[in-house]
XYZ file of C-alpha atoms in Angstrom:
771
model
C 137.748 119.946 117.817
C 134.620 120.723 119.732
C 134.463 122.101 123.010
C 131.750 121.244 125.753
C 131.545 123.166 128.808
C 132.235 120.924 131.742
C 128.505 120.265 133.541
C 129.144 122.525 136.326
C 129.145 125.436 133.998
C 126.416 124.239 131.920
C 124.121 123.647 135.214
C 124.244 128.059 135.255
C 121.429 127.804 132.840
C 119.360 125.565 134.655
C 118.387 127.956 137.270
C 114.740 125.785 138.825
C 112.047 127.654 139.343
C 108.597 126.921 140.954
C 106.240 124.901 138.739
C 104.140 127.043 136.639
C 101.686 127.620 134.096
C 104.592 129.147 131.736
C 106.253 125.608 132.547
C 103.929 123.877 129.896
C 105.147 126.263 126.756
C 107.632 124.868 124.624
C 108.615 127.912 122.844
C 110.247 125.560 119.734
C 107.222 124.967 118.365
C 106.402 125.921 115.370
C 109.954 126.390 114.268
C 110.502 124.341 112.047
C 109.081 124.660 108.006
C 105.541 126.250 108.197
C 105.227 127.813 111.566
C 107.814 130.821 111.123
C 108.147 131.267 115.096
C 111.229 131.890 116.772
C 112.528 130.284 120.214
C 114.357 133.274 121.748
C 113.920 135.652 124.766
C 110.827 137.948 124.559
C 108.048 138.991 127.553
C 104.329 139.826 127.028
C 104.062 142.052 123.747
C 107.863 143.056 124.729
C 108.979 145.256 121.865
C 112.491 143.270 122.237
C 112.485 139.949 120.693
C 115.574 138.448 121.342
C 116.449 135.060 119.243
C 119.099 132.911 117.113
C 119.376 133.599 113.493
C 120.411 130.111 111.964
C 121.421 131.020 108.393
C 121.341 134.037 106.350
C 119.568 133.318 103.417
C 118.915 136.217 101.429
C 115.268 137.848 100.035
C 117.039 138.132 96.965
C 120.643 138.324 95.347
C 119.554 140.736 92.406
C 118.210 138.091 90.603
C 114.174 137.910 91.922
C 112.787 136.380 94.846
C 114.626 133.760 96.739
C 112.250 130.727 97.694
C 114.606 129.851 100.405
C 114.021 132.748 102.619
C 110.432 132.316 103.326
C 111.395 129.412 105.747
C 113.630 131.816 107.204
C 110.925 134.685 108.505
C 111.632 133.947 111.937
C 115.271 133.451 111.600
C 115.611 130.512 113.168
C 114.954 126.614 111.429
C 114.938 123.684 113.716
C 116.532 121.763 111.407
C 120.074 123.624 110.733
C 123.059 123.239 113.304
C 124.267 126.537 112.755
C 123.757 129.863 114.937
C 125.076 133.147 112.980
C 124.080 135.177 115.869
C 121.209 136.674 118.030
C 119.233 139.697 116.805
C 117.130 141.548 118.818
C 113.811 141.836 116.686
C 111.647 139.454 115.373
C 108.358 138.772 113.792
C 106.489 135.429 114.957
C 105.013 133.507 112.679
C 104.786 135.325 109.353
C 104.819 134.703 105.834
C 106.517 137.798 104.503
C 109.457 139.128 107.146
C 111.750 142.447 107.325
C 113.957 143.003 111.310
C 116.513 141.060 112.309
C 118.309 144.357 113.983
C 121.684 144.127 115.565
C 123.040 140.644 115.371
C 125.577 139.546 118.052
C 127.766 136.282 118.712
C 130.833 135.883 120.604
C 134.050 134.472 119.376
C 137.569 132.994 119.793
C 140.465 132.129 117.919
C 140.930 134.359 114.457
C 138.805 137.483 113.960
C 135.752 136.563 111.202
C 133.560 139.480 110.188
C 131.364 137.389 107.770
C 128.853 134.575 108.489
C 130.434 132.042 106.399
C 127.909 129.394 105.045
C 126.353 126.636 106.899
C 127.791 123.883 104.398
C 131.749 125.680 105.849
C 131.114 127.283 108.896
C 134.543 127.386 109.431
C 134.993 130.144 106.501
C 132.859 132.795 108.692
C 131.510 133.822 112.520
C 128.577 131.312 113.055
C 129.128 128.390 114.899
C 127.980 124.633 115.379
C 125.564 123.856 117.866
C 123.156 120.717 118.643
C 119.947 120.695 120.138
C 120.763 118.715 123.141
C 122.629 121.776 124.374
C 120.248 124.164 123.598
C 117.013 125.365 125.796
C 114.225 127.314 125.729
C 111.568 128.499 128.103
C 109.122 131.805 128.271
C 111.687 134.765 129.118
C 115.192 132.953 128.178
C 116.903 130.821 125.814
C 120.110 129.224 126.013
C 122.380 127.456 123.703
C 126.318 125.819 123.279
C 128.328 127.831 120.967
C 130.840 124.348 120.176
C 132.957 125.413 117.809
C 133.926 128.475 120.377
C 133.096 127.085 124.104
C 131.018 129.611 124.762
C 127.356 129.240 126.684
C 125.176 131.714 125.570
C 121.905 132.686 127.801
C 119.325 135.246 126.801
C 116.517 136.970 128.817
C 114.812 140.259 128.280
C 112.477 143.002 129.685
C 109.904 144.849 127.446
C 112.860 146.855 125.989
C 116.045 145.548 126.985
C 117.906 142.357 125.602
C 120.079 140.646 127.974
C 122.826 138.362 126.894
C 125.343 136.618 129.075
C 128.355 134.672 127.976
C 129.845 132.096 129.921
C 133.377 131.307 128.081
C 135.106 127.435 129.167
C 138.813 129.169 128.123
C 140.885 131.634 129.473
C 141.593 134.106 126.282
C 140.177 137.109 124.249
C 136.599 137.183 123.114
C 135.521 138.912 120.441
C 131.902 140.023 120.425
C 130.856 140.564 117.035
C 127.923 143.228 115.979
C 126.882 142.603 112.359
C 125.120 145.909 111.622
C 124.040 144.697 107.999
C 122.968 141.328 109.343
C 118.778 140.802 108.709
C 116.241 139.149 108.066
C 114.732 139.267 104.231
C 118.124 141.085 103.451
C 119.174 142.492 99.659
C 121.984 144.335 98.874
C 121.093 148.023 99.326
C 118.828 147.060 102.200
C 120.428 148.881 104.825
C 120.627 152.762 104.024
C 122.796 153.326 106.930
C 124.830 153.061 110.131
C 126.303 154.554 113.131
C 127.957 153.377 116.262
C 129.762 155.784 118.657
C 132.086 153.637 121.320
C 130.781 156.209 124.307
C 133.646 154.584 126.646
C 134.647 151.129 127.545
C 131.373 149.434 128.790
C 128.886 151.349 126.329
C 128.384 151.821 122.852
C 125.635 153.149 120.821
C 124.370 153.744 117.104
C 121.319 152.983 114.989
C 120.913 151.797 111.504
C 118.143 152.492 108.829
C 117.034 149.919 106.524
C 114.533 149.257 103.437
C 112.399 146.534 103.195
C 109.056 145.829 104.052
C 108.700 148.926 106.309
C 110.166 151.418 103.532
C 111.881 153.561 106.332
C 112.693 152.302 109.659
C 115.037 153.436 112.180
C 115.822 151.551 115.352
C 118.289 153.050 117.625
C 120.439 151.054 120.214
C 122.405 151.393 123.687
C 124.622 148.597 124.522
C 126.436 148.444 127.962
C 129.264 145.964 128.577
C 130.155 143.943 132.831
C 133.653 144.303 132.132
C 135.713 147.122 129.840
C 136.329 146.235 126.263
C 139.719 146.124 125.811
C 140.118 146.723 121.684
C 137.620 147.549 118.929
C 137.164 148.086 115.477
C 135.016 147.307 111.952
C 135.161 146.871 108.548
C 132.794 148.609 106.065
C 132.302 146.727 103.014
C 130.932 149.203 101.145
C 132.570 150.594 97.930
C 133.406 154.577 99.244
C 133.820 157.218 96.800
C 134.557 160.428 98.925
C 136.282 159.461 102.169
C 136.306 163.654 102.742
C 138.693 164.425 105.386
C 138.257 161.092 107.897
C 141.310 159.644 105.869
C 143.502 161.337 108.535
C 142.166 158.638 110.660
C 142.853 154.571 110.840
C 138.923 154.257 111.526
C 139.163 150.611 111.626
C 140.498 149.943 114.664
C 140.018 152.121 118.037
C 138.294 154.987 116.457
C 135.349 155.450 118.510
C 132.990 156.900 115.437
C 131.881 153.503 112.580
C 129.459 155.080 109.896
C 128.709 153.741 106.805
C 125.995 151.150 104.952
C 127.711 147.888 105.313
C 129.650 147.901 109.024
C 130.606 145.051 111.207
C 132.190 145.912 114.383
C 133.812 144.042 117.160
C 134.615 144.558 120.697
C 137.709 142.711 122.612
C 137.084 141.609 125.948
C 139.998 139.168 128.327
C 137.762 136.611 129.937
C 139.543 133.836 132.400
C 138.080 130.229 132.295
C 134.506 130.006 134.094
C 134.325 133.800 133.673
C 130.634 135.366 132.820
C 130.280 138.412 130.575
C 126.966 140.231 130.186
C 125.536 142.684 127.335
C 122.196 144.562 127.550
C 121.011 145.798 124.750
C 118.238 148.434 124.875
C 115.992 149.558 122.110
C 114.303 152.558 120.934
C 112.622 153.965 117.826
C 113.219 157.587 118.938
C 116.808 157.987 119.916
C 120.174 156.722 121.396
C 119.686 158.864 124.398
C 115.638 157.011 124.639
C 117.527 153.259 124.363
C 119.749 155.061 127.424
C 116.360 155.901 129.180
C 114.824 152.728 128.161
C 117.932 150.614 129.731
C 118.426 152.810 133.052
C 114.963 152.029 133.402
C 113.845 148.246 132.603
C 117.743 147.193 133.338
C 120.300 149.261 135.219
C 122.449 147.198 136.223
C 123.802 143.545 134.671
C 121.855 141.635 136.740
C 120.939 138.572 134.066
C 119.635 136.044 137.112
C 117.157 138.963 138.301
C 115.841 139.971 134.417
C 115.679 136.449 133.679
C 113.284 135.641 136.996
C 111.178 138.522 136.248
C 110.548 137.487 132.503
C 109.331 134.517 133.714
C 107.261 135.905 136.957
C 105.903 138.375 133.754
C 104.836 135.377 131.585
C 103.185 133.360 134.623
C 101.311 135.898 135.381
C 100.361 136.745 131.674
C 99.658 132.872 130.901
C 97.519 132.566 134.218
C 94.581 134.595 132.927
C 93.358 131.495 131.741
C 93.650 128.102 134.154
C 93.027 124.734 132.528
C 93.192 121.297 133.185
C 93.577 118.501 130.915
C 95.948 115.890 129.559
C 99.834 117.019 129.759
C 99.488 117.258 126.130
C 96.295 119.451 125.395
C 97.979 121.163 128.158
C 101.202 122.198 126.397
C 99.369 122.971 123.306
C 97.349 125.105 125.178
C 100.015 127.054 127.067
C 101.999 127.134 124.261
C 99.447 128.620 122.114
C 98.415 131.358 124.769
C 102.242 131.988 124.532
C 102.076 132.216 120.990
C 99.310 135.147 120.883
C 101.013 137.051 123.633
C 103.723 138.081 121.568
C 102.056 140.679 119.032
C 101.081 143.259 118.311
C 104.798 144.598 120.155
C 104.504 147.870 122.325
C 106.980 150.439 120.045
C 107.669 153.291 122.423
C 109.970 154.124 124.858
C 109.422 154.071 128.859
C 108.541 158.228 128.671
C 105.846 157.484 126.417
C 108.113 158.745 122.651
C 107.484 156.976 119.480
C 108.551 157.157 116.044
C 105.158 157.418 114.403
C 103.719 157.141 110.561
C 104.743 160.085 109.774
C 108.457 159.989 110.720
C 108.358 162.434 113.527
C 108.293 161.906 116.910
C 105.222 161.460 119.334
C 104.019 161.415 122.724
C 101.703 158.510 123.494
C 99.520 160.773 126.393
C 97.302 157.907 128.331
C 98.034 155.360 126.080
C 100.615 152.661 125.489
C 101.440 152.510 121.179
C 101.502 148.828 119.245
C 103.436 147.963 116.260
C 103.258 145.117 114.230
C 99.279 144.643 113.133
C 98.902 141.731 111.363
C 95.015 142.661 110.722
C 94.076 140.016 107.769
C 94.999 137.312 110.410
C 94.693 138.869 113.500
C 91.033 140.133 113.134
C 89.351 136.728 113.116
C 90.618 135.703 116.565
C 93.554 136.777 118.191
C 91.913 140.308 119.188
C 88.699 138.657 119.720
C 91.030 136.698 122.696
C 92.067 139.960 123.687
C 88.701 141.049 124.026
C 88.095 138.521 126.809
C 91.061 138.438 128.554
C 93.644 141.560 127.034
C 90.680 144.237 127.495
C 93.124 147.446 128.529
C 95.382 146.501 125.607
C 92.820 146.026 123.405
C 91.939 149.686 124.593
C 95.642 150.917 123.894
C 95.882 148.500 120.450
C 93.087 150.859 118.742
C 93.875 154.019 120.209
C 97.756 152.998 118.528
C 95.668 152.371 115.170
C 93.445 155.476 115.243
C 96.590 157.388 115.993
C 98.652 155.845 112.714
C 95.669 156.828 110.806
C 96.337 160.501 112.312
C 99.519 160.341 110.742
C 98.726 159.032 107.387
C 99.018 160.612 104.625
C 96.252 158.714 103.251
C 94.027 159.393 106.307
C 93.336 155.691 106.805
C 93.710 152.659 109.369
C 96.178 150.489 109.534
C 96.251 147.964 107.208
C 99.712 145.454 107.740
C 102.034 147.855 109.940
C 105.198 147.244 111.792
C 107.812 150.035 113.353
C 106.291 153.114 112.090
C 105.212 152.225 108.437
C 102.702 150.832 106.719
C 103.771 147.598 104.454
C 100.365 147.444 102.857
C 100.240 143.594 102.864
C 97.225 141.595 101.953
C 93.845 142.578 101.409
C 90.666 144.137 103.413
C 90.395 147.139 105.933
C 90.226 144.816 108.478
C 91.470 147.274 111.575
C 87.375 148.081 111.276
C 86.365 144.358 112.736
C 88.947 145.101 115.113
C 88.042 148.216 116.118
C 83.980 147.286 115.530
C 83.853 143.837 117.760
C 85.881 145.836 120.723
C 83.110 149.195 120.386
C 80.006 146.841 120.342
C 81.870 144.849 123.159
C 81.804 147.592 125.427
C 85.644 148.105 125.660
C 86.261 151.830 126.204
C 89.402 154.256 125.985
C 88.628 155.829 123.062
C 87.409 158.115 120.900
C 83.648 156.133 119.543
C 82.785 158.919 117.289
C 86.455 159.464 115.809
C 87.135 155.378 115.589
C 83.617 155.541 113.368
C 84.688 158.028 111.547
C 88.202 156.080 110.679
C 86.885 153.588 109.628
C 84.231 155.155 106.971
C 87.680 156.996 105.899
C 89.198 153.416 105.333
C 86.325 152.205 103.793
C 85.891 155.219 101.402
C 89.428 155.671 100.422
C 89.067 154.772 96.597
C 92.713 155.052 95.597
C 93.133 151.895 97.548
C 93.146 148.419 96.142
C 90.094 148.262 94.050
C 87.957 150.068 96.734
C 86.594 152.735 94.368
C 85.934 150.084 91.844
C 84.231 148.059 94.377
C 81.660 151.289 95.533
C 80.821 151.485 91.731
C 80.109 148.459 90.521
C 79.163 146.389 93.370
C 81.974 144.372 93.367
C 85.572 144.260 92.467
C 86.255 143.644 88.859
C 88.861 140.845 87.998
C 89.953 143.303 85.285
C 90.548 146.100 87.524
C 92.417 144.889 90.288
C 93.853 141.855 91.576
C 92.425 139.288 94.147
C 89.234 140.581 92.882
C 86.921 138.105 94.673
C 88.590 138.004 98.228
C 88.398 141.624 98.211
C 84.994 141.629 97.292
C 83.702 139.301 100.088
C 86.221 141.067 102.377
C 84.924 144.459 102.005
C 81.845 142.956 101.914
C 81.947 141.505 106.190
C 84.560 144.757 106.904
C 81.330 146.777 105.663
C 78.487 144.714 107.719
C 81.096 145.356 110.698
C 80.863 149.438 109.777
C 76.882 149.015 110.345
C 76.915 147.332 113.289
C 78.775 150.334 114.704
C 77.058 152.629 113.195
C 73.951 151.483 114.394
C 75.103 151.453 118.174
C 76.582 155.191 117.304
C 72.597 156.321 116.488
C 73.859 156.710 112.422
C 70.966 154.969 111.051
C 71.997 156.619 107.726
C 75.280 155.653 107.415
C 74.429 152.429 109.027
C 71.779 151.722 105.963
C 74.757 152.664 103.491
C 77.066 150.038 104.744
C 74.760 147.466 105.521
C 73.876 147.670 101.515
C 77.644 147.376 101.007
C 77.692 144.220 103.214
C 75.862 142.518 100.594
C 78.100 142.887 97.694
C 78.951 139.372 98.713
C 75.831 138.396 96.744
C 77.774 139.836 93.297
C 79.717 136.914 92.561
C 77.879 134.518 93.912
C 77.899 131.790 90.540
C 74.621 130.072 90.824
C 75.627 127.779 87.957
C 78.881 126.571 89.459
C 78.182 126.395 93.408
C 81.232 129.125 94.382
C 82.176 132.343 94.819
C 83.571 133.859 91.377
C 85.341 136.567 89.990
C 83.447 138.523 87.773
C 84.656 141.576 84.827
C 83.724 144.870 84.672
C 81.385 143.961 82.140
C 79.385 141.748 84.047
C 80.633 138.618 82.831
C 82.399 135.587 84.809
C 86.306 134.701 84.403
C 86.853 132.125 82.279
C 89.092 128.929 82.753
C 87.848 128.672 86.466
C 89.214 126.039 88.746
C 87.475 125.815 92.279
C 90.512 124.014 93.487
C 93.105 126.245 92.663
C 94.399 129.279 94.732
C 96.890 131.449 92.052
C 94.820 132.958 89.193
C 91.936 132.691 90.818
C 90.946 135.717 91.984
C 91.511 134.440 95.748
C 94.522 134.841 97.922
C 95.982 132.080 99.993
C 92.452 129.862 99.674
C 90.969 128.576 96.731
C 87.076 129.070 95.870
C 85.753 126.169 97.830
C 86.960 127.420 101.103
C 86.252 131.205 100.092
C 82.936 130.875 98.801
C 82.100 129.926 102.402
C 83.645 133.307 103.506
C 79.971 135.175 104.258
C 81.075 135.225 108.661
C 78.001 138.178 108.773
C 75.065 135.817 106.480
C 75.612 131.843 107.094
C 72.165 131.752 106.702
C 71.893 132.971 102.745
C 74.814 130.404 101.840
C 72.977 127.572 103.600
C 70.088 128.794 101.524
C 71.863 128.838 98.018
C 72.857 125.155 98.755
C 69.537 124.664 99.080
C 68.940 123.543 102.589
C 70.503 122.887 106.208
C 71.029 119.248 104.932
C 72.423 119.766 101.377
C 74.632 122.717 103.048
C 75.985 119.664 105.448
C 76.599 117.671 103.127
C 78.729 120.214 101.129
C 80.725 120.753 104.085
C 81.444 117.201 104.448
C 82.671 116.939 100.784
C 85.332 119.618 101.894
C 86.684 117.540 104.600
C 86.991 114.773 102.373
C 87.739 114.936 99.179
C 91.676 115.165 98.016
C 93.076 118.705 97.123
C 96.355 117.379 94.830
C 99.667 118.692 94.891
C 99.046 120.526 91.647
C 96.554 122.686 93.035
C 98.470 124.026 95.629
C 102.553 124.200 94.347
C 101.895 127.600 93.508
C 100.919 128.754 96.568
C 104.021 128.696 99.459
C 102.272 129.534 102.327
C 100.356 126.138 101.621
C 100.861 123.405 102.315
C 99.853 119.522 102.667
C 100.235 119.347 106.390
C 97.839 121.773 107.308
C 94.872 120.489 105.259
C 92.387 117.873 105.652
C 90.858 116.916 102.693
C 90.116 120.386 100.706
C 89.589 122.113 104.052
C 92.761 124.565 104.489
C 93.758 124.905 108.105
C 96.950 125.780 107.408
C 95.749 129.619 106.589
C 93.435 131.828 107.482
C 90.431 132.348 105.689
C 88.794 128.621 106.679
C 89.368 129.121 110.265
C 85.553 129.738 110.772
C 84.803 127.015 108.385
C 83.847 124.170 111.067
C 81.687 126.357 113.045
C 78.925 126.529 110.070
C 77.714 123.295 110.621
C 76.043 124.628 113.709
C 74.337 126.973 111.754
C 72.590 124.146 109.845
C 71.692 122.993 112.725
C 74.273 120.286 112.890
C 76.698 121.175 115.805
C 77.508 117.143 116.304
C 79.778 117.937 113.178
C 81.058 121.013 114.508
C 82.248 118.809 117.634
C 83.680 116.183 115.371
C 85.792 118.419 113.251
C 86.873 120.822 115.788
C 88.747 118.132 117.753
C 89.737 116.131 114.325
C 91.672 119.677 113.277
C 93.446 119.887 117.347
C 94.201 116.410 117.674
C 95.953 116.008 113.893
C 97.461 119.708 113.585
C 98.344 120.612 116.476
C 101.464 119.157 118.683
C 104.139 120.901 121.053
C 106.954 120.184 118.650
C 109.199 121.581 116.360
C 107.097 120.908 113.522
C 103.975 121.480 115.210
C 101.776 124.086 113.749
C 99.989 123.448 110.504
C 100.880 126.757 108.996
C 102.508 129.997 109.545
C 101.481 131.396 112.886
C 100.801 134.753 111.811
C 101.259 137.012 114.522
C 99.184 134.464 117.132
C 96.224 133.809 114.306
C 96.810 130.125 114.187
C 97.233 129.886 117.752
C 94.319 131.576 119.083
C 91.705 128.953 116.975
C 93.226 126.848 119.200
C 93.154 128.679 122.773
C 88.927 129.463 121.285
C 88.209 125.621 120.206
C 89.755 123.717 123.316
C 87.609 126.267 125.554
C 84.778 125.466 123.342
C 83.212 128.480 121.423
C 84.890 130.459 118.566
C 84.170 134.096 117.600
C 82.999 132.960 113.980
C 81.625 136.697 113.534
C 83.414 139.368 115.227
C 80.951 142.168 115.430
C 77.938 140.041 116.518
C 79.143 139.622 119.970
C 78.487 135.694 119.167
C 80.595 132.838 119.795
C 79.177 129.563 118.341
C 80.001 126.656 120.796
C 81.869 123.504 119.771
C 83.575 120.920 122.290
C 86.568 121.288 124.381
C 89.384 119.634 124.529
C 90.460 120.862 128.259
C 88.496 119.205 131.122
C 88.452 122.107 133.235
C 89.064 126.152 132.621
C 88.833 129.360 134.452
C 89.039 132.220 132.425
C 89.815 135.404 134.633
C 88.539 138.558 133.400
C 89.465 142.188 134.108
C 86.189 143.189 135.886
C 87.053 140.656 138.271
C 84.731 137.897 137.604
C 86.142 134.236 136.654
C 83.783 132.584 133.719
C 85.097 128.748 134.224
C 84.304 126.139 131.998
C 83.692 122.231 132.444
C 83.753 119.432 130.424
C 82.328 116.168 132.266
C 83.165 112.802 131.213
C 85.634 114.505 128.690
C 87.959 111.875 127.221
C 89.615 110.566 123.528
C 85.896 109.284 122.661
C 83.787 111.493 124.610
C 84.131 114.275 121.849
C 80.017 114.729 121.620
C 78.324 117.148 123.537
C 75.185 115.560 125.231
C 74.015 118.784 126.699
C 75.131 122.046 128.853
C 74.134 124.172 131.752
C 74.583 127.386 131.984
C 75.507 128.594 135.757
C 73.090 125.178 136.803
C 70.894 125.939 133.873
C 70.401 124.500 130.866
C 71.462 126.038 127.837
C 69.815 124.689 124.466
C 71.526 127.735 122.109
C 74.514 126.900 120.042
C 75.896 129.980 121.096
C 77.161 132.415 124.095
C 76.867 136.014 123.940
C 79.903 137.460 125.435
C 77.908 139.562 127.899
C 77.396 136.143 129.338
C 80.961 135.379 129.732
C 81.691 139.043 131.125
C 79.065 138.338 133.584
C 80.680 135.356 135.223
C 79.883 132.299 135.882
C 80.222 128.661 134.832
C 79.399 126.478 131.684
C 79.526 122.778 132.195
C 79.420 120.640 128.942
C 78.366 117.011 129.248
C 80.232 114.792 127.203
C 79.483 111.611 125.463
C 81.262 109.100 122.713
C 78.143 109.958 120.576
C 76.447 112.544 118.703
C 73.423 113.926 120.662
C 69.904 113.537 118.472
C 68.372 117.114 119.133
C 66.268 119.346 117.232
C 67.798 123.275 117.631
C 65.412 125.590 117.365
C 65.714 127.514 114.784
C 65.708 131.026 117.239
C 68.392 129.294 118.954
C 70.797 128.888 115.822
C 73.394 131.223 116.474
C 73.599 134.436 114.285
C 70.376 134.590 114.104
C 70.810 138.728 114.243
C 73.488 139.107 111.804
């Protein structure tokens, strides 16, 4: 029979907080289907992401990739009705995964040391649950574990996850610690695990895994609020050599546990209504580092204090942008802002020590070391958002990238890195636009000469992913490297960013080299079809070309219709190829109104119909700038109409409310910019293309002490078109605003109308005129 905690006990998780912007956040947004977010407890950019895992679907059981695992990139799926436990590390919104360290779950009754299955939960330690007895807010998560009558509550500091378990019944609780559980697991992923019971209230240990991060080590220190009375473990691996440990009964009350497949248990005597608080500190360095993190950030088992501090941290960070608007708009906005502040994540101990890419221990001097750089996604809007509202963190993130380059045996900047590892995921060398964009916007705190050298080294590393062939042929040949058209387009844009940075640094020769490379996109434009197209090393075009299809067409996570518009540094050339502004506008209209049928996306697990309008794929990143290209052709009303269509149709503050993987905040960052009324089409240009706000008012609190205010007069569901704009009371005729204009503070007022404004935009006022 399911056991229900009395209402008076359940009210323990409903501690009242004053009304704040954090109250508009719904952490469940994107937890169903494609969003791949997690609902658990964390603080802004925290190293701990303490969240429930609702199933144990493996990446593989030895018979190839298991497609079902894709839904569990963040460990949680809203449609599930069982919880396996609460692990301490998660990615937010990724399309591939890892992590899920140190899964804990409290149980009662017979000891079970495997998770069981969702079809037969009684076969393991997992518990049934319902969404009616589940809640989440920034920095807090709670759920009733129905099978055990235990209320589980979670909160966190930057490096410590804090659990509180309130038992309905009197009797023993077994706290299960599954060291082998993990996300995207497979046989052999866990290479070593070690646990020490230091005393009856303290346990330390670590585990090593080889997954997306090939060589990953995480340490922990776990403190209990009451003494354990009994403990033990099972090791599921086959052991050939036992040495002289056979002298002991290692399975029960033996204070050292080591192996590759350990599930430990710790028993506590509990009174009805009594609470057990468990603090779990993480460290990438050592158990001593984890203990220091624990003593510094959560020295006492005071769950409510940590929860209050986490809420205050979130409210402070989310208040960097204050908005007014409808309830739905505020919920969408602050949930999106919440998601953008989840990563990159802090990756160092409180004393500044961290594990580097070389697997040695380094000391961060004068900066915070960050990890989880999903750069193929986040260079587009997430990092440009940080250049407005997280400038100090931006400086540290860039220094973290430069440190990565020093520790790299390849001598290059990160591609997609996490937890002291380069996982090499996706295409391009997109640390470059992040660094160049910050440098060109005047963000300091890092060595500009070192940064430029690192960008040049990364762009000339011939052995990596077709770069050598790209430099040789002027494009990446399809017969010599995969996803060749995507690489050519992305390398060309990244090269333009280097050219811009070199110009600012006064290195004209280097700038010239990269400006020439930035024109490489022209080499894969097929005038006969009007699309970018994969080209072979002999100069011929790849045959059997289908511009509606993604797989096998030289593109990654996008088709030729979408990718052929990816020249953010030279939209004027796209317009010229189309035959002028009006034909280009008609081409964009076709993209949004034509039909992309199922057969053209059935092989692409990252693309789903719920994130598509016509053939415009918003559910993946390569097209995020496309709605703003109308403005380059002098049709800003089309941009205004499309961005509202996307915001209204594809973003909802619900579990299924994201149009695709949030990808470490990029999907959400698109919404933030668009809701404010401008977007960074081309990071590195210092220009944001104006759109149409969905907030009626906004105030961006800048780190220089100034505020940039936005007002949309007359905004309504019908009044989405911009009639006129003023900046600080003066008419603004341009279709862009520069970064310097925003950082100077002031107010931009949009006067809204139900009808498109009939305006003739002078060529000199078109955005990107200096690209």
